[in-house]
C-alpha cells in the first residue's frame, strides 16, 4: 500500500526533524544526550524502563504540557529540584533551540533562549502527532477525549483558535460560578448572566466554525486513508455533534449568534436548576461511522483500532496542508495494539515522510526493510544504548 501519494513531498521544504535531545533529571533519566536522523527511531525495552518517559519529554516540548499528568512534580527525577528538556529542531530553513525547565512550582518554555510568555504563540513550533494505547479512547471513551483531539489538532496550526479557546473557557468558568450562586435568579445576577452570554456568543461562534472546517478536512483525509487500510472495503466518516443545531450547515455568523442566543434562553431555567452551562463548544462531540454504523457502539475491536489509526494519519496530512511541514510522529507502545498488516501499513504510510519515534517491547511483525533503515535503541532503567 502506498499512502505517500496523499501529499507530494518536497524534501527541501517539508522536512522537520529533531537533531539532538538532552534530558536532565527528567522522570527516571539522570542525564541523557541523543542525536537523531530524520527517519524511524525504535526504542526497545521492557515495561517501566523509561520508554514512554522519553516520548513524553518530546510531547512536553511541543505542547507545553504532559499528556499523562497535570503535576509538574511527577516530571522531575526523585530527589531533584528541577528537570530540563532541551532539543534542537531542524527544518529546511533553520535550526531552533527549544527548552523546557520544570520545577515543582512552575514550568518555563524557551525558544532560542527567549522565554515564551504566551503558549498560544509557541504551540505549533514543533507540531507533533501522538498515538498511544489510550488514544483508543477516541472511539471508546467520552466526548472530552475527542474534544481534546480537536483542540490539539487545530491548535497546532492556528494560534487564534488557542486564544479563543482560552477566552471561552474563562468565560464559561465565570458563568458556571455565577450559576452556582444561590440567588442567581435575582435581577442583578440575571443581568450579569446576560452580559456574559453576549461575550461568549461571538467567541463560541469562531470556535465552532474552526472546528467544523477541521472536521470537514479531516473527513477527506480519514476517508481515503481508511479505505486503504480496509482494502477498499469500508468507508469512515466523521460528524461534528454540536449542542446547538449548526452541524453541516453554511450559517452566517449572525445566524449562529441568533440561534445560540435563542437556545441559551430556552435552556436557562434548566441551567439555573442544574447550576451549570449546558450549551456551547465545551459540550460538543465527534461521532465516527464506518459504513453508516456508529463505531463507538457497534464497531469491532479491529474497526475501532483502524478508525483511530486513520484519524492519526489524517492529522499528519492536515498539519502538512496547513503548515507546509510534516509533524513529528510519536508512537508510544501501539505496535502491540496492531496486527502485523496494520503495523506495516502504518510504516508504509509514514516511511520517508515524517521523523518518527516508536517505543515497543519487540520488533516482531515489523518488516525487516523498515527495521534495517531505522535507528534502534535499547532502554533499561533509564539508560539508553544505541544499537545502530
Coordinates of C-alpha atoms in Angstrom, one line a residue:
X1 CA 0.0 0.0 0.0
X2 CA 1.4 3.4 -1.0
X3 CA -0.1 6.1 1.2
X4 CA 2.7 8.5 0.3
X5 CA 0.6 9.6 -2.7
X6 CA -1.6 11.8 -0.4
X7 CA 0.8 14.7 -0.3
X8 CA 3.7 15.2 -2.8
X9 CA 6.9 15.6 -0.7
X10 CA 9.4 18.3 -1.4
X11 CA 12.3 17.2 0.9
X12 CA 13.7 20.7 0.9
X13 CA 10.6 22.2 2.2
X14 CA 8.5 19.6 4.1
X15 CA 11.1 18.0 6.4
X16 CA 11.1 18.8 10.1
X17 CA 13.2 16.7 12.4
X18 CA 14.8 16.7 15.9
X19 CA 18.6 16.6 15.6
X20 CA 19.5 16.4 19.3
X21 CA 17.8 15.8 22.6
X22 CA 19.1 16.3 26.1
X23 CA 17.3 15.3 29.3
X24 CA 18.4 16.3 32.8
X25 CA 16.7 14.8 35.8
X26 CA 13.6 14.1 33.8
X27 CA 11.5 11.3 35.3
X28 CA 13.9 8.3 35.6
X29 CA 16.5 9.8 33.3
X30 CA 19.5 11.4 35.1
X31 CA 21.4 12.8 32.2
X32 CA 20.8 11.8 28.6
X33 CA 22.1 13.2 25.3
X34 CA 21.0 11.7 22.0
X35 CA 21.5 12.6 18.3
X36 CA 18.9 11.6 15.7
X37 CA 18.5 11.2 12.0
X38 CA 15.3 12.1 10.1
X39 CA 13.7 8.7 9.8
X40 CA 12.4 5.9 12.0
X41 CA 13.7 5.5 15.6
X42 CA 12.8 2.4 17.6
X43 CA 13.2 2.4 21.4
X44 CA 13.0 -1.1 22.7
X45 CA 12.7 -2.2 26.3
X46 CA 10.6 -3.9 29.0
X47 CA 7.8 -2.1 30.7
X48 CA 8.6 0.6 33.3
X49 CA 12.1 1.3 31.9
X50 CA 11.5 4.8 30.6
X51 CA 10.4 4.4 27.0
X52 CA 7.2 6.4 27.5
X53 CA 9.0 9.0 29.5
X54 CA 11.3 9.7 26.6
X55 CA 8.3 10.2 24.2
X56 CA 6.6 12.3 26.8
X57 CA 9.5 14.6 27.0
X58 CA 9.2 15.4 23.3
X59 CA 5.5 16.0 23.7
X60 CA 6.1 18.4 26.6
X61 CA 8.4 20.4 24.4
X62 CA 5.9 20.5 21.6
X63 CA 2.6 21.2 23.5
X64 CA 3.9 22.7 26.7
X65 CA 2.4 20.0 29.0
X66 CA 2.4 16.3 29.5
X67 CA -0.3 14.0 28.0
X68 CA -0.1 11.8 31.1
X69 CA -0.2 14.1 34.2
X70 CA -1.0 17.6 35.2
X71 CA 1.5 17.6 38.0
X72 CA 4.9 19.2 37.3
X73 CA 6.4 17.3 40.3
X74 CA 5.9 14.0 38.6
X75 CA 8.2 15.0 35.7
X76 CA 11.1 15.7 38.0
X77 CA 13.5 12.9 38.9
X78 CA 13.1 11.8 42.5
X79 CA 15.3 13.8 44.9
X80 CA 16.0 16.6 42.4
X81 CA 14.7 20.2 42.5
X82 CA 14.1 20.6 38.7
X83 CA 14.1 18.9 35.4
X84 CA 15.2 20.1 31.9
X85 CA 14.4 19.0 28.4
X86 CA 16.4 20.6 25.6
X87 CA 16.3 19.9 21.8
X88 CA 17.5 21.3 18.5
X89 CA 14.8 21.3 15.8
X90 CA 15.8 21.4 12.2
X91 CA 13.9 22.3 9.1
X92 CA 14.9 23.4 5.6
X93 CA 15.5 27.0 6.6
X94 CA 17.0 26.9 10.1
X95 CA 17.7 25.2 13.4
X96 CA 15.9 26.3 16.5
X97 CA 16.7 25.6 20.1
X98 CA 13.7 24.6 22.3
X99 CA 13.9 24.2 26.1
X100 CA 11.5 23.4 28.9
X101 CA 12.6 23.9 32.5
X102 CA 10.3 22.4 35.2
X103 CA 10.3 23.0 38.9
X104 CA 7.8 21.8 41.5
X105 CA 6.0 25.2 41.2
X106 CA 6.3 26.3 37.6
X107 CA 7.3 25.4 34.0
X108 CA 9.2 27.8 31.7
X109 CA 9.5 27.4 28.0
X110 CA 12.3 28.9 25.9
X111 CA 12.7 29.3 22.2
X112 CA 16.2 30.2 21.0
X113 CA 16.9 31.4 24.5
X114 CA 13.8 33.6 24.8
X115 CA 11.2 32.7 27.4
X116 CA 7.8 32.2 25.8
X117 CA 5.1 34.1 27.7
X118 CA 2.1 33.0 25.7
X119 CA 1.7 29.3 25.0
X120 CA -0.8 30.0 22.1
X121 CA 2.1 31.7 20.2
X122 CA 4.5 28.9 20.9
X123 CA 2.5 25.8 20.2
X124 CA 3.0 24.7 16.6
X125 CA 6.7 25.5 16.6
X126 CA 7.2 21.7 16.7
X127 CA 4.0 20.1 15.6
X128 CA 3.5 16.5 16.8
X129 CA 1.1 13.7 16.4
X130 CA 1.0 11.3 19.3
X131 CA -0.5 7.8 19.1
X132 CA -0.6 5.9 22.3
X133 CA -2.8 3.0 23.6
X134 CA -5.0 5.4 25.5
X135 CA -5.9 7.0 22.1
X136 CA -8.3 4.1 21.5
X137 CA -10.5 6.2 23.8
X138 CA -11.0 8.4 20.8
X139 CA -13.5 5.8 19.8
X140 CA -14.3 4.0 23.1
X141 CA -14.2 7.0 25.5
X142 CA -16.3 10.0 26.3
X143 CA -16.7 13.4 24.5
X144 CA -13.9 15.1 26.4
X145 CA -11.3 12.8 24.8
X146 CA -12.5 13.8 21.3
X147 CA -12.7 17.5 22.2
X148 CA -9.0 17.3 23.2
X149 CA -8.2 15.7 19.8
X150 CA -10.0 18.6 18.1
X151 CA -8.2 21.2 20.3
X152 CA -4.7 19.7 19.8
X153 CA -5.1 19.3 16.0
X154 CA -6.5 22.8 15.3
X155 CA -4.4 24.5 18.0
X156 CA -1.0 23.4 16.4
X157 CA -1.9 25.1 13.2
X158 CA -4.0 28.1 14.3
X159 CA -2.9 30.3 17.2
X160 CA -6.2 32.2 17.1
X161 CA -8.0 29.0 17.9
X162 CA -6.0 28.5 21.1
X163 CA -6.5 32.2 22.1
X164 CA -10.3 32.0 21.5
X165 CA -10.5 28.7 23.4
X166 CA -8.7 30.1 26.4
X167 CA -11.0 33.1 26.5
X168 CA -14.0 30.9 26.1
X169 CA -13.0 28.6 28.9
X170 CA -12.5 31.5 31.2
X171 CA -15.9 32.9 30.4
X172 CA -17.6 29.5 30.9
X173 CA -15.8 29.2 34.2
X174 CA -17.2 32.6 35.3
X175 CA -20.7 31.7 34.0
X176 CA -20.7 28.4 35.9
X177 CA -19.6 30.2 39.1
X178 CA -22.5 32.6 38.7
X179 CA -24.9 29.8 38.1
X180 CA -23.8 28.1 41.3
X181 CA -24.7 31.2 43.4
X182 CA -27.9 30.7 45.4
X183 CA -29.5 33.9 44.3
X184 CA -28.8 33.6 40.6
X185 CA -32.5 34.3 39.8
X186 CA -32.2 37.9 41.1
X187 CA -32.4 40.6 38.5
X188 CA -28.8 41.8 39.1
X189 CA -27.5 38.3 38.6
X190 CA -29.6 37.7 35.5
X191 CA -28.3 40.9 34.0
X192 CA -24.7 39.7 34.7
X193 CA -25.6 36.4 33.1
X194 CA -26.8 38.2 30.0
X195 CA -23.6 40.2 29.8
X196 CA -21.5 37.0 29.9
X197 CA -23.7 35.5 27.2
X198 CA -23.0 38.4 24.9
X199 CA -19.3 37.9 25.4
X200 CA -19.5 34.1 24.9
X201 CA -21.6 34.0 21.8
X202 CA -19.0 35.5 19.3
X203 CA -16.1 33.5 20.7
X204 CA -18.1 30.3 20.6
X205 CA -19.1 31.0 17.0
X206 CA -15.5 31.3 15.9
X207 CA -14.6 28.1 17.7
X208 CA -17.5 26.3 16.1
X209 CA -16.6 27.5 12.6
X210 CA -12.9 26.4 13.0
X211 CA -14.0 23.0 14.3
X212 CA -16.4 22.4 11.5
X213 CA -13.7 23.3 9.0
X214 CA -11.3 20.9 10.7
X215 CA -13.8 18.1 10.7
X216 CA -14.6 18.7 7.0
X217 CA -10.9 18.5 6.1
X218 CA -10.2 15.5 8.4
X219 CA -13.1 13.7 6.8
X220 CA -11.5 14.0 3.4
X221 CA -8.1 12.6 4.6
X222 CA -9.5 10.0 7.0
X223 CA -12.0 8.6 4.4
X224 CA -9.2 8.0 1.9
X225 CA -6.8 6.6 4.4
X226 CA -9.3 4.2 5.9
X227 CA -10.3 2.9 2.5
X228 CA -6.6 2.0 2.0
X229 CA -6.4 0.4 5.5
X230 CA -9.6 -1.7 4.9
X231 CA -8.5 -2.7 1.4
X232 CA -11.4 -0.6 -0.1
X233 CA -14.0 -2.5 1.9
X234 CA -15.1 0.3 4.4
X235 CA -15.7 4.0 4.5
X236 CA -15.0 6.1 7.5
X237 CA -16.9 9.3 8.2
X238 CA -16.6 11.9 11.0
X239 CA -19.6 14.0 12.1
X240 CA -19.4 17.0 14.4
X241 CA -22.2 17.0 17.0
X242 CA -22.9 20.4 18.4
X243 CA -25.0 21.3 21.4
X244 CA -27.0 23.6 19.1
X245 CA -28.1 22.6 15.5
X246 CA -25.3 24.1 13.4
X247 CA -23.7 20.9 12.0
X248 CA -23.2 20.6 8.3
X249 CA -24.8 24.0 7.5
X250 CA -23.5 27.2 6.0
X251 CA -24.9 29.6 8.5
X252 CA -23.5 33.1 8.7
X253 CA -22.1 34.4 11.9
X254 CA -25.1 36.5 12.6
X255 CA -27.4 33.5 12.2
X256 CA -25.3 31.4 14.6
X257 CA -25.4 34.3 17.1
X258 CA -29.1 34.5 17.0
X259 CA -29.6 30.7 17.1
X260 CA -27.2 30.4 20.1
X261 CA -29.0 33.3 21.9
X262 CA -32.4 31.6 21.5
X263 CA -31.1 28.2 22.6
X264 CA -29.5 29.8 25.7
X265 CA -32.8 31.4 26.6
X266 CA -34.6 28.1 26.1
X267 CA -32.4 26.1 28.5
X268 CA -31.8 28.9 31.1
X269 CA -34.3 27.5 33.6
X270 CA -32.6 24.1 33.4
X271 CA -29.2 25.7 33.8
X272 CA -30.3 27.6 36.9
X273 CA -31.7 24.4 38.3
X274 CA -28.6 22.3 37.5
X275 CA -26.1 25.2 38.1
X276 CA -24.0 24.5 35.0
X277 CA -23.7 25.8 31.4
X278 CA -25.4 23.3 29.1
X279 CA -24.7 24.7 25.7
X280 CA -21.5 25.6 23.9
X281 CA -18.4 24.1 22.3
X282 CA -17.4 22.6 25.7
X283 CA -20.4 20.2 25.4
X284 CA -19.8 19.1 21.8
X285 CA -18.6 15.8 20.4
X286 CA -17.5 14.0 17.3
X287 CA -19.1 10.8 16.0
X288 CA -17.3 8.2 13.9
X289 CA -19.1 6.0 11.5
X290 CA -17.9 3.1 9.3
X291 CA -20.4 2.4 6.5
X292 CA -23.1 4.4 8.5
X293 CA -22.5 2.3 11.6
X294 CA -21.5 4.1 14.8
X295 CA -18.0 2.8 15.6
X296 CA -18.3 3.6 19.3
X297 CA -21.3 1.4 19.8
X298 CA -21.2 -1.2 17.1
X299 CA -17.7 -1.3 15.7
X300 CA -15.5 -4.3 16.2
X301 CA -12.2 -4.0 18.0
X302 CA -10.3 -4.1 14.7
X303 CA -12.6 -1.4 13.2
X304 CA -12.1 0.8 16.3
X305 CA -8.3 0.5 16.0
X306 CA -8.3 1.1 12.3
X307 CA -10.5 4.2 12.8
X308 CA -8.1 5.7 15.3
X309 CA -5.1 4.9 13.1
X310 CA -6.9 6.6 10.2
X311 CA -7.5 9.7 12.4
X312 CA -3.9 9.9 13.4
X313 CA -2.6 9.5 9.8
X314 CA -5.2 12.1 8.7
X315 CA -3.9 14.5 11.3
X316 CA -0.4 14.3 9.9
X317 CA -1.8 15.3 6.4
X318 CA -3.9 18.1 7.9
X319 CA -0.9 19.6 9.7
X320 CA 1.1 19.4 6.5
X321 CA -1.6 21.1 4.5
X322 CA -1.9 23.9 7.0
X323 CA 1.8 24.5 7.8
X324 CA 3.7 23.1 4.8
X325 CA 5.8 20.8 7.1
X326 CA 5.1 17.3 8.4
X327 CA 4.8 16.9 12.2
X328 CA 7.0 14.7 14.4
X329 CA 5.2 11.4 15.0
X330 CA 5.3 9.7 18.4
X331 CA 4.1 6.1 18.6
X332 CA 4.0 5.0 22.2
X333 CA 3.7 1.2 22.6
X334 CA 1.0 1.0 19.9
X335 CA 2.6 -1.8 17.9
X336 CA 1.2 -4.3 20.3
X337 CA -2.3 -3.0 19.6
X338 CA -2.0 -3.5 15.9
X339 CA -1.8 -6.8 13.9
X340 CA 1.1 -7.3 11.6
X341 CA -0.6 -5.9 8.4
X342 CA -1.7 -2.8 10.2
X343 CA 1.8 -2.2 11.5
X344 CA 3.3 -2.4 8.1
X345 CA 0.5 -0.3 6.5
X346 CA 1.4 2.3 9.2
X347 CA 5.1 2.2 8.3
X348 CA 4.4 2.3 4.6
X349 CA 2.3 5.5 5.2
X350 CA 5.0 7.4 7.1
X351 CA 8.2 6.0 5.6
X352 CA 10.4 8.8 4.2
X353 CA 7.8 11.3 5.2
X354 CA 7.9 12.1 8.9
X355 CA 10.5 11.7 11.6
X356 CA 9.1 9.0 13.9
X357 CA 9.8 7.8 17.4
X358 CA 8.5 4.4 18.3
X359 CA 8.5 2.7 21.7
X360 CA 8.0 -1.1 21.8
X361 CA 8.9 -4.2 23.7
X362 CA 9.7 -6.1 20.5
X363 CA 10.1 -5.7 16.7
X364 CA 8.3 -8.9 15.9
X365 CA 5.9 -8.4 13.0
X366 CA 7.7 -5.4 11.6
X367 CA 9.0 -5.9 8.1
X368 CA 12.9 -6.1 8.0
X369 CA 13.1 -3.3 5.4
X370 CA 11.7 -0.8 7.9
X371 CA 14.0 -2.0 10.8
X372 CA 17.1 -2.0 8.6
X373 CA 16.7 1.7 7.8
X374 CA 15.9 2.7 11.3
X375 CA 17.9 3.8 14.3
X376 CA 17.4 1.3 17.1
X377 CA 18.0 1.9 20.8
X378 CA 17.6 -0.2 24.0
X379 CA 16.3 1.4 27.2
X380 CA 16.9 -0.2 30.6
X381 CA 16.3 1.5 33.9
X382 CA 16.7 5.0 32.4
X383 CA 19.8 4.1 30.4
X384 CA 19.7 4.4 26.6
X385 CA 22.1 2.4 24.4
X386 CA 22.2 2.9 20.7
X387 CA 22.3 -0.4 18.9
X388 CA 22.9 1.1 15.5

